[in-house]
Coordinates of C-alpha atoms in Angstrom, one line a residue:
Chain F
X607 CA 67.2 -13.5 80.4
X608 CA 63.9 -14.9 79.0
X609 CA 63.5 -18.5 79.6
X610 CA 61.6 -20.7 77.3
X611 CA 59.2 -23.0 79.2
X612 CA 58.6 -26.1 77.3
X613 CA 56.9 -29.4 77.9
X614 CA 60.3 -30.8 78.9
X615 CA 61.4 -28.0 81.3
X616 CA 57.9 -27.5 82.7
X617 CA 56.8 -25.2 85.5
X618 CA 56.5 -26.5 89.0
X619 CA 54.3 -23.8 90.3
X620 CA 53.0 -20.3 89.4
X621 CA 52.1 -18.4 92.5
X622 CA 49.3 -15.9 92.8
X623 CA 50.2 -12.5 91.1
X624 CA 53.1 -14.0 89.1
X625 CA 51.2 -13.6 85.8
X626 CA 49.2 -10.4 85.5
X627 CA 46.9 -9.4 82.6
X628 CA 49.6 -7.1 81.1
X629 CA 51.9 -10.2 80.8
X630 CA 49.4 -12.0 78.5
X631 CA 49.6 -10.7 74.9
X632 CA 46.4 -10.2 72.9
X633 CA 45.2 -13.5 71.6
X634 CA 48.0 -15.3 73.4
X635 CA 45.4 -17.7 74.8
X636 CA 42.8 -18.7 72.3
X637 CA 39.8 -21.0 72.8
X638 CA 41.8 -24.0 71.6
X639 CA 44.1 -23.7 74.6
X640 CA 41.3 -23.8 77.1
X641 CA 39.9 -27.2 77.7
X642 CA 36.2 -27.7 78.3
X643 CA 35.1 -26.7 81.8
X644 CA 38.7 -25.5 82.5
X645 CA 37.5 -22.1 83.7
X646 CA 35.0 -22.0 86.5
X647 CA 32.4 -19.2 86.3
X648 CA 33.6 -17.8 89.6
X649 CA 36.8 -16.8 87.9
X650 CA 35.1 -14.6 85.3
X651 CA 34.5 -11.2 86.7
X652 CA 31.5 -9.0 85.9
X653 CA 32.1 -7.6 82.4
X654 CA 35.1 -9.9 81.9
X655 CA 33.7 -11.3 78.7
X656 CA 32.2 -8.8 76.3
X657 CA 29.7 -9.5 73.5
X658 CA 32.4 -9.6 70.8
X659 CA 33.9 -12.7 72.4
X660 CA 30.7 -14.6 72.4
X661 CA 31.2 -15.6 68.8
X662 CA 28.8 -18.5 68.7
X663 CA 26.5 -17.4 71.5
X664 CA 25.5 -19.4 74.5
X665 CA 23.6 -22.6 74.1
X666 CA 20.4 -23.0 76.1
X667 CA 22.1 -25.8 78.2
X668 CA 24.5 -23.2 79.6
X669 CA 21.7 -21.0 80.9
X670 CA 21.1 -22.3 84.3
X671 CA 20.0 -20.7 87.6
X672 CA 18.4 -17.3 87.7
X673 CA 18.4 -15.3 84.5
X674 CA 19.5 -11.7 84.6
X675 CA 17.1 -9.0 83.5
X676 CA 16.3 -8.9 79.8
X677 CA 15.3 -5.6 78.3
X678 CA 12.2 -5.2 76.1
X679 CA 14.5 -4.3 73.1
X680 CA 16.1 -7.8 73.3
X681 CA 12.7 -9.6 73.1
X682 CA 11.9 -10.4 69.5
X683 CA 9.0 -12.4 68.0
X684 CA 6.4 -10.7 70.2
X685 CA 4.1 -8.8 67.8
X686 CA 2.0 -6.9 70.3
X687 CA 2.8 -5.9 73.9
X688 CA 0.5 -6.9 76.8
X689 CA -2.2 -4.7 78.2
X690 CA -3.8 -4.4 74.8
X691 CA -7.5 -5.0 75.4
X692 CA -9.5 -2.2 73.7
X693 CA -12.6 -3.3 75.7
X694 CA -12.9 -1.3 78.9
X695 CA -14.5 -2.8 82.0
X696 CA -14.6 -6.3 80.4
X697 CA -14.7 -7.7 84.0
X698 CA -17.7 -5.5 85.1
X699 CA -15.7 -4.3 88.1
X700 CA -16.7 -0.6 87.6
X701 CA -20.4 0.2 88.1
X702 CA -20.8 3.9 88.7
X703 CA -24.5 4.1 87.7
X704 CA -25.8 1.4 90.0
X705 CA -24.7 -1.8 91.7
X706 CA -26.3 -4.2 89.2
X707 CA -25.8 -7.1 91.5
X708 CA -29.4 -8.1 91.0
X709 CA -31.6 -8.0 87.9
X710 CA -32.2 -4.3 87.0
X711 CA -34.9 -3.3 84.6
X712 CA -34.0 -2.1 81.1
X713 CA -36.8 -0.6 78.9
X714 CA -37.9 -2.3 75.7
X715 CA -35.7 -1.1 72.8
X716 CA -34.0 1.6 75.0
X717 CA -30.3 1.7 74.7
X718 CA -29.3 1.8 78.4
X719 CA -25.8 2.1 79.9
X720 CA -25.4 -0.3 82.8
X721 CA -22.0 -1.5 84.0
X722 CA -19.6 1.2 82.8
X723 CA -19.1 1.3 79.0
X724 CA -21.6 -1.4 78.4
X725 CA -25.0 -0.6 76.8
X726 CA -27.8 -3.1 76.5
X727 CA -31.3 -3.6 75.4
X728 CA -33.5 -6.1 73.4
X729 CA -35.3 -4.8 70.4
X730 CA -38.9 -4.0 71.4
X731 CA -38.7 -6.3 74.5
X732 CA -38.1 -5.3 78.1
X733 CA -35.2 -7.1 79.9
X734 CA -33.1 -7.0 83.0
X735 CA -29.3 -6.7 83.4
X736 CA -27.0 -7.8 86.2
X737 CA -23.5 -9.1 86.6
X738 CA -22.4 -12.1 88.7
X739 CA -19.4 -14.3 89.4
X740 CA -19.6 -17.4 87.3
X741 CA -17.4 -20.4 87.3
X742 CA -16.4 -20.9 83.7
X743 CA -13.9 -23.6 82.7
X744 CA -13.2 -24.1 86.4
X745 CA -12.2 -20.5 86.9
X746 CA -14.2 -17.7 88.6
X747 CA -15.0 -15.1 86.0
X748 CA -17.4 -12.1 86.2
X749 CA -20.2 -12.2 83.6
X750 CA -22.8 -9.8 82.4
X751 CA -26.3 -11.1 81.9
X752 CA -29.3 -9.9 79.9
X753 CA -32.5 -11.8 80.2
X754 CA -35.8 -10.9 78.5
X755 CA -38.9 -10.3 80.6
X756 CA -41.2 -10.2 77.6
X757 CA -41.8 -12.1 74.4
X758 CA -41.4 -11.4 70.7
X759 CA -40.3 -13.0 67.5
X760 CA -37.6 -11.9 65.1
X761 CA -36.0 -9.6 67.7
X762 CA -32.4 -9.3 68.7
X763 CA -30.1 -8.7 71.7
X764 CA -28.3 -5.4 71.5
X765 CA -25.4 -5.7 73.9
X766 CA -22.5 -3.5 72.9
X767 CA -19.4 -1.5 73.7
X768 CA -18.2 1.3 71.5
X769 CA -14.5 1.7 71.1
X770 CA -13.0 5.0 70.1
X771 CA -11.3 5.1 66.8
X772 CA -7.7 6.4 66.4
X773 CA -6.0 6.9 63.0
X774 CA -3.4 4.3 63.9
X775 CA -6.2 1.6 63.9
X776 CA -6.8 2.0 60.2
X777 CA -6.5 -1.2 58.2
X778 CA -5.5 -3.2 61.3
X779 CA -6.7 -6.7 61.9
X780 CA -8.4 -7.2 65.2
X781 CA -9.3 -10.3 67.1
X782 CA -12.5 -10.4 69.2
X783 CA -12.7 -13.1 71.8
X784 CA -14.6 -14.0 74.9
X785 CA -16.8 -16.4 76.8
X786 CA -20.5 -16.6 75.8
X787 CA -23.6 -18.6 76.7
X788 CA -27.1 -18.2 75.5
X789 CA -30.3 -20.2 74.8
X790 CA -31.1 -18.2 71.6
X791 CA -30.1 -19.9 68.4
X792 CA -28.0 -18.5 65.6
X793 CA -26.1 -15.9 67.6
X794 CA -22.6 -14.7 66.4
X795 CA -20.1 -12.0 67.4
X796 CA -20.9 -8.8 65.6
X797 CA -18.8 -5.7 64.7
X798 CA -20.0 -2.5 63.3
X799 CA -17.0 -0.5 62.0
X800 CA -18.6 2.5 60.5
X801 CA -18.5 1.1 56.9
X802 CA -20.8 -1.7 57.8
X803 CA -21.9 -4.4 60.3
X804 CA -20.4 -7.9 60.1
X805 CA -20.9 -11.2 61.9
X806 CA -17.7 -13.1 61.4
X807 CA -16.8 -16.4 63.1
X808 CA -18.7 -19.3 64.4
X809 CA -22.4 -19.6 65.4
X810 CA -22.6 -19.6 69.2
X811 CA -24.0 -22.8 70.6
X812 CA -27.5 -22.3 72.1
X813 CA -27.2 -25.2 74.5
X814 CA -26.8 -22.9 77.6
X815 CA -23.2 -24.0 78.2
X816 CA -20.3 -21.5 78.4
X817 CA -18.0 -21.7 75.4
X818 CA -15.0 -19.6 74.3
X819 CA -15.1 -18.0 70.8
X820 CA -12.8 -15.8 68.8
X821 CA -12.9 -14.3 65.4
X822 CA -11.0 -11.7 63.3
X823 CA -12.0 -8.6 61.4
X824 CA -10.1 -5.9 59.5
X825 CA -10.9 -2.3 60.4
X826 CA -11.4 0.2 57.5
X827 CA -8.5 1.9 55.9
X828 CA -9.9 5.3 56.6
X829 CA -11.7 5.8 59.9
X830 CA -11.6 9.6 59.9
X831 CA -15.4 9.8 59.3
X832 CA -16.2 7.6 62.3
X833 CA -16.0 8.2 66.0
X834 CA -16.0 4.6 67.1
X835 CA -16.6 1.0 66.2
X836 CA -18.8 -1.2 68.3
X837 CA -18.7 -4.9 69.1
X838 CA -21.5 -7.2 70.2
X839 CA -20.9 -10.5 72.0
X840 CA -23.9 -11.9 70.2
X841 CA -26.3 -10.8 67.5
X842 CA -28.9 -12.3 65.3
X843 CA -32.7 -12.1 65.2
X844 CA -34.6 -14.8 67.1
X845 CA -37.7 -15.7 69.0
X846 CA -37.7 -14.5 72.6
X847 CA -39.5 -16.0 75.5
X848 CA -39.6 -14.5 79.0
X849 CA -36.4 -16.4 79.8
X850 CA -34.2 -15.9 76.8
X851 CA -30.8 -14.9 77.9
X852 CA -27.3 -13.8 76.9
X853 CA -24.3 -14.0 79.1
X854 CA -20.8 -12.9 78.3
X855 CA -17.5 -12.7 80.1
X856 CA -13.9 -11.6 79.7
X857 CA -14.5 -10.0 76.3
X858 CA -11.4 -8.8 74.5
X859 CA -10.7 -6.9 71.3
X860 CA -7.0 -6.7 70.4
X861 CA -4.7 -6.2 67.4
X862 CA -3.5 -9.3 65.6
X863 CA -4.9 -12.5 64.4
X864 CA -4.6 -14.5 67.6
X865 CA -6.7 -14.3 70.7
X866 CA -4.7 -14.0 73.8
X867 CA -5.6 -14.5 77.5
X868 CA -7.9 -12.0 79.2
X869 CA -5.9 -9.6 81.4
X870 CA -7.4 -8.0 84.4
X871 CA -6.6 -4.4 85.2
X872 CA -6.6 -2.9 88.7
X873 CA -9.9 -1.3 89.8
X874 CA -8.2 2.2 89.8
X875 CA -6.9 1.8 86.3
X876 CA -10.3 0.5 85.0
X877 CA -12.2 3.3 86.8
X878 CA -10.0 6.0 85.2
X879 CA -10.6 4.5 81.8
X880 CA -14.3 4.5 82.4
X881 CA -14.3 8.1 83.7
X882 CA -13.3 9.3 80.2
X883 CA -17.0 8.5 79.4
X884 CA -18.9 8.8 82.6
X885 CA -18.1 10.1 86.1
X886 CA -20.0 10.6 89.4
X887 CA -19.0 13.4 91.7
X888 CA -20.2 13.5 95.3
X889 CA -19.2 15.5 98.4
X890 CA -17.2 18.6 97.5
X891 CA -18.0 19.4 93.9
X892 CA -16.4 22.8 93.3
X893 CA -15.9 26.4 94.2
X894 CA -17.6 29.4 92.8
X895 CA -18.5 33.0 93.2
X896 CA -21.9 34.4 94.3
X897 CA -22.8 36.7 91.5
X898 CA -26.2 37.8 92.8
X899 CA -28.1 37.0 96.0
X900 CA -29.8 34.1 94.4
X901 CA -27.2 32.7 91.9
X902 CA -23.6 31.6 91.7
X903 CA -21.2 30.3 89.1
X904 CA -19.2 27.3 90.2
X905 CA -16.4 25.6 88.4
X906 CA -14.9 22.1 88.7
X907 CA -12.7 19.9 86.7
X908 CA -13.7 16.3 86.2
X909 CA -11.2 13.7 87.4
X910 CA -10.6 12.6 83.8
X911 CA -11.0 14.8 80.7
X912 CA -14.0 13.7 78.8
X913 CA -14.4 12.3 75.3
X914 CA -16.7 15.2 74.4
X915 CA -18.5 18.0 76.2
X916 CA -20.6 16.1 78.7
X917 CA -24.2 16.1 79.8
X918 CA -24.5 17.1 83.5
X919 CA -27.3 16.1 85.8
X920 CA -28.0 16.4 89.5
X921 CA -29.5 13.8 91.7
X922 CA -30.5 14.4 95.3
X923 CA -29.7 17.4 97.6
X924 CA -27.0 20.0 97.0
X925 CA -25.8 22.8 99.2
X926 CA -24.1 26.1 98.5
X927 CA -22.2 27.7 101.4
X928 CA -20.6 31.2 101.3
X929 CA -19.1 31.0 104.8
X930 CA -22.0 32.7 106.5
X931 CA -24.9 30.6 105.5
X932 CA -25.8 27.2 103.9
X933 CA -28.5 27.1 101.3
X934 CA -30.1 24.3 99.3
X935 CA -29.1 24.7 95.6
X936 CA -30.5 23.8 92.3
X937 CA -28.8 23.6 88.9
X938 CA -30.0 26.3 86.5
X939 CA -27.4 26.2 83.6
X940 CA -24.1 24.7 82.6
X941 CA -21.2 25.6 80.5
X942 CA -17.5 24.9 79.9
X943 CA -15.7 22.2 78.0
X944 CA -14.8 18.5 78.2
X945 CA -11.9 19.6 80.4
X946 CA -13.4 22.1 82.8
X947 CA -17.0 22.6 83.6
X948 CA -19.2 25.4 84.9
X949 CA -22.5 25.0 86.7
X950 CA -24.7 27.9 87.5
X951 CA -26.7 27.3 90.7
X952 CA -29.7 29.0 92.2
X953 CA -30.6 29.4 95.9
X954 CA -32.7 31.6 98.1
X955 CA -30.2 34.0 99.5
X956 CA -26.4 34.3 99.8
X957 CA -24.0 37.2 99.9
X958 CA -23.1 38.7 96.6
X959 CA -19.4 38.8 95.8
X960 CA -18.4 36.0 98.3
X961 CA -16.8 32.8 97.3
X962 CA -19.0 29.7 97.8
X963 CA -18.6 26.0 97.9
X964 CA -21.0 23.6 96.2
X965 CA -21.3 20.2 97.8
X966 CA -23.5 17.2 98.5
X967 CA -24.2 15.8 102.0
X968 CA -23.3 12.2 101.1
X969 CA -22.5 9.7 98.3
X970 CA -26.2 9.2 97.8
X971 CA -26.5 12.7 96.3
X972 CA -24.5 13.2 93.2
X973 CA -23.6 15.1 90.1
X974 CA -23.1 13.0 87.0
X975 CA -21.0 13.9 84.0
X976 CA -21.8 11.8 80.9
X977 CA -19.8 11.8 77.7
X978 CA -20.7 8.3 76.5
X979 CA -21.5 7.6 72.9
Chain D
X477 CA -34.8 8.7 74.0
X478 CA -37.9 10.4 75.3
X479 CA -37.1 14.1 75.4
X480 CA -39.4 16.8 76.9
X481 CA -39.2 20.3 78.2
X482 CA -36.2 21.2 76.1
X483 CA -35.1 24.8 76.7
X484 CA -31.9 26.7 76.1
X485 CA -30.0 28.0 79.2
X486 CA -27.4 30.7 79.2
X487 CA -24.0 31.4 80.8
X488 CA -22.4 34.9 80.4
X489 CA -25.4 36.0 78.2
X490 CA -25.1 33.3 75.5
X491 CA -26.7 30.0 75.0
X492 CA -24.5 27.4 76.6
X493 CA -26.7 24.3 77.1
X494 CA -30.1 22.8 76.7
X495 CA -32.0 21.9 79.8
X496 CA -34.3 18.9 79.1
X497 CA -35.9 15.9 80.6
X498 CA -34.6 12.8 79.0
X499 CA -36.1 9.5 79.9
X500 CA -37.4 11.0 83.1
X501 CA -34.1 12.6 84.2
X502 CA -33.5 16.4 84.1
X503 CA -30.2 17.0 82.2
X504 CA -28.1 19.9 81.0
X505 CA -26.8 19.1 77.5
X506 CA -23.9 21.0 75.9
X507 CA -24.3 22.4 72.4
X508 CA -21.8 19.8 71.1
X509 CA -22.9 17.4 68.3
X510 CA -20.5 14.7 69.6
X511 CA -22.6 14.6 72.7
X512 CA -25.2 11.8 72.1
X513 CA -28.0 13.7 73.9
X514 CA -27.5 16.8 71.9
X515 CA -27.2 14.8 68.7
X516 CA -30.6 13.2 69.5
X517 CA -32.1 16.6 70.3
X518 CA -31.0 17.9 67.0
X519 CA -32.4 14.8 65.3
X520 CA -35.8 15.1 67.0
X521 CA -35.9 18.8 66.2
X522 CA -35.2 18.0 62.6
X523 CA -37.9 15.4 62.7
X524 CA -40.3 17.9 64.1
X525 CA -40.8 15.8 67.3
X526 CA -39.6 18.5 69.7
X527 CA -38.7 22.2 69.8
X528 CA -36.2 24.0 72.0
X529 CA -37.6 26.9 73.9
X530 CA -35.6 30.1 74.1
X531 CA -33.8 30.9 77.3
X532 CA -35.4 33.1 79.9

């Protein structure tokens, strides 16, 4: 017979297992019956409380200890994900063309690619380029440096990186940011977006001290006619002496109206991004077929598909080997696409119809593949 | 760019690239206008600055 348990009859003791879940009707115990801190967390099994029973959520004071994993879908209020810098090699870590650890000559007015993706020159004035590790705001940051070696008035620095357009960039606001120092007055960030060139933001101090700047720009609503937009860390005409310089570090171009911290990529990741535009191949280059005693067609695929059909050049010594003899080889023609390339090589004598290998004896001898803007 | 000695080269019997010396470096440039070297060659040809010799 059911027995009513009341405050007057009481229960002396309920032993373990006496009351099982099936014995507690739905909603038999509501929140008002459970005093604050009555249930220790160790008595709540994993999955024991589902989302529907967290009516008023959990206050921050209840979130102690290590937090469990939070999925990206649960994160709101973040307008753009990380790893969003459109600038490639902003840290000057990739230098496929040369080391650039010391001042390297750049011809007057000659657009010259230096550290990967960066092109520099000064209008009508010779200059040098190098990178170095600077201490900026108490932090070691790698900086690029251009310094004039000639003189001239009403000239300008042309330091730039071109960023490939995609249709999803249309009409978006971007923020350009980075550290700059110069001794040339009147410099400002510059962006050329295809429609025009603009110098938004503040004038960069010409006191020779590093300072951080940022500014915004809205990209055109239709970029289908343009291959890229380009940004300049500083631009304005001025009077150059033999020691007029521009230095820039940790440049960033990102969507949104707020400049966020510079984010370093791994060397491998940065290198792969650079190789879409420029690549050096040494050692084993490719395989081919000897089509006559003095010529062979060789094919190879670049490590990264190129932006456009690339320019190919040789530097140093090359060999072709058909398994019976090794011959010095020269390049006589090229073909192919941005994905797979063909080089026609010439040599003094190999065996027609044999396969052959094209290679260089060391890293000092190289084939370059150039698809930069 | 200073371009000299521009000449077509062939692969499989058709013009496939331009061999030229650009700023002192011998290069093989594809016939693709999105390639900056070829774009400059076309510009200098249009300006009458250079001509491209036929392939051998």
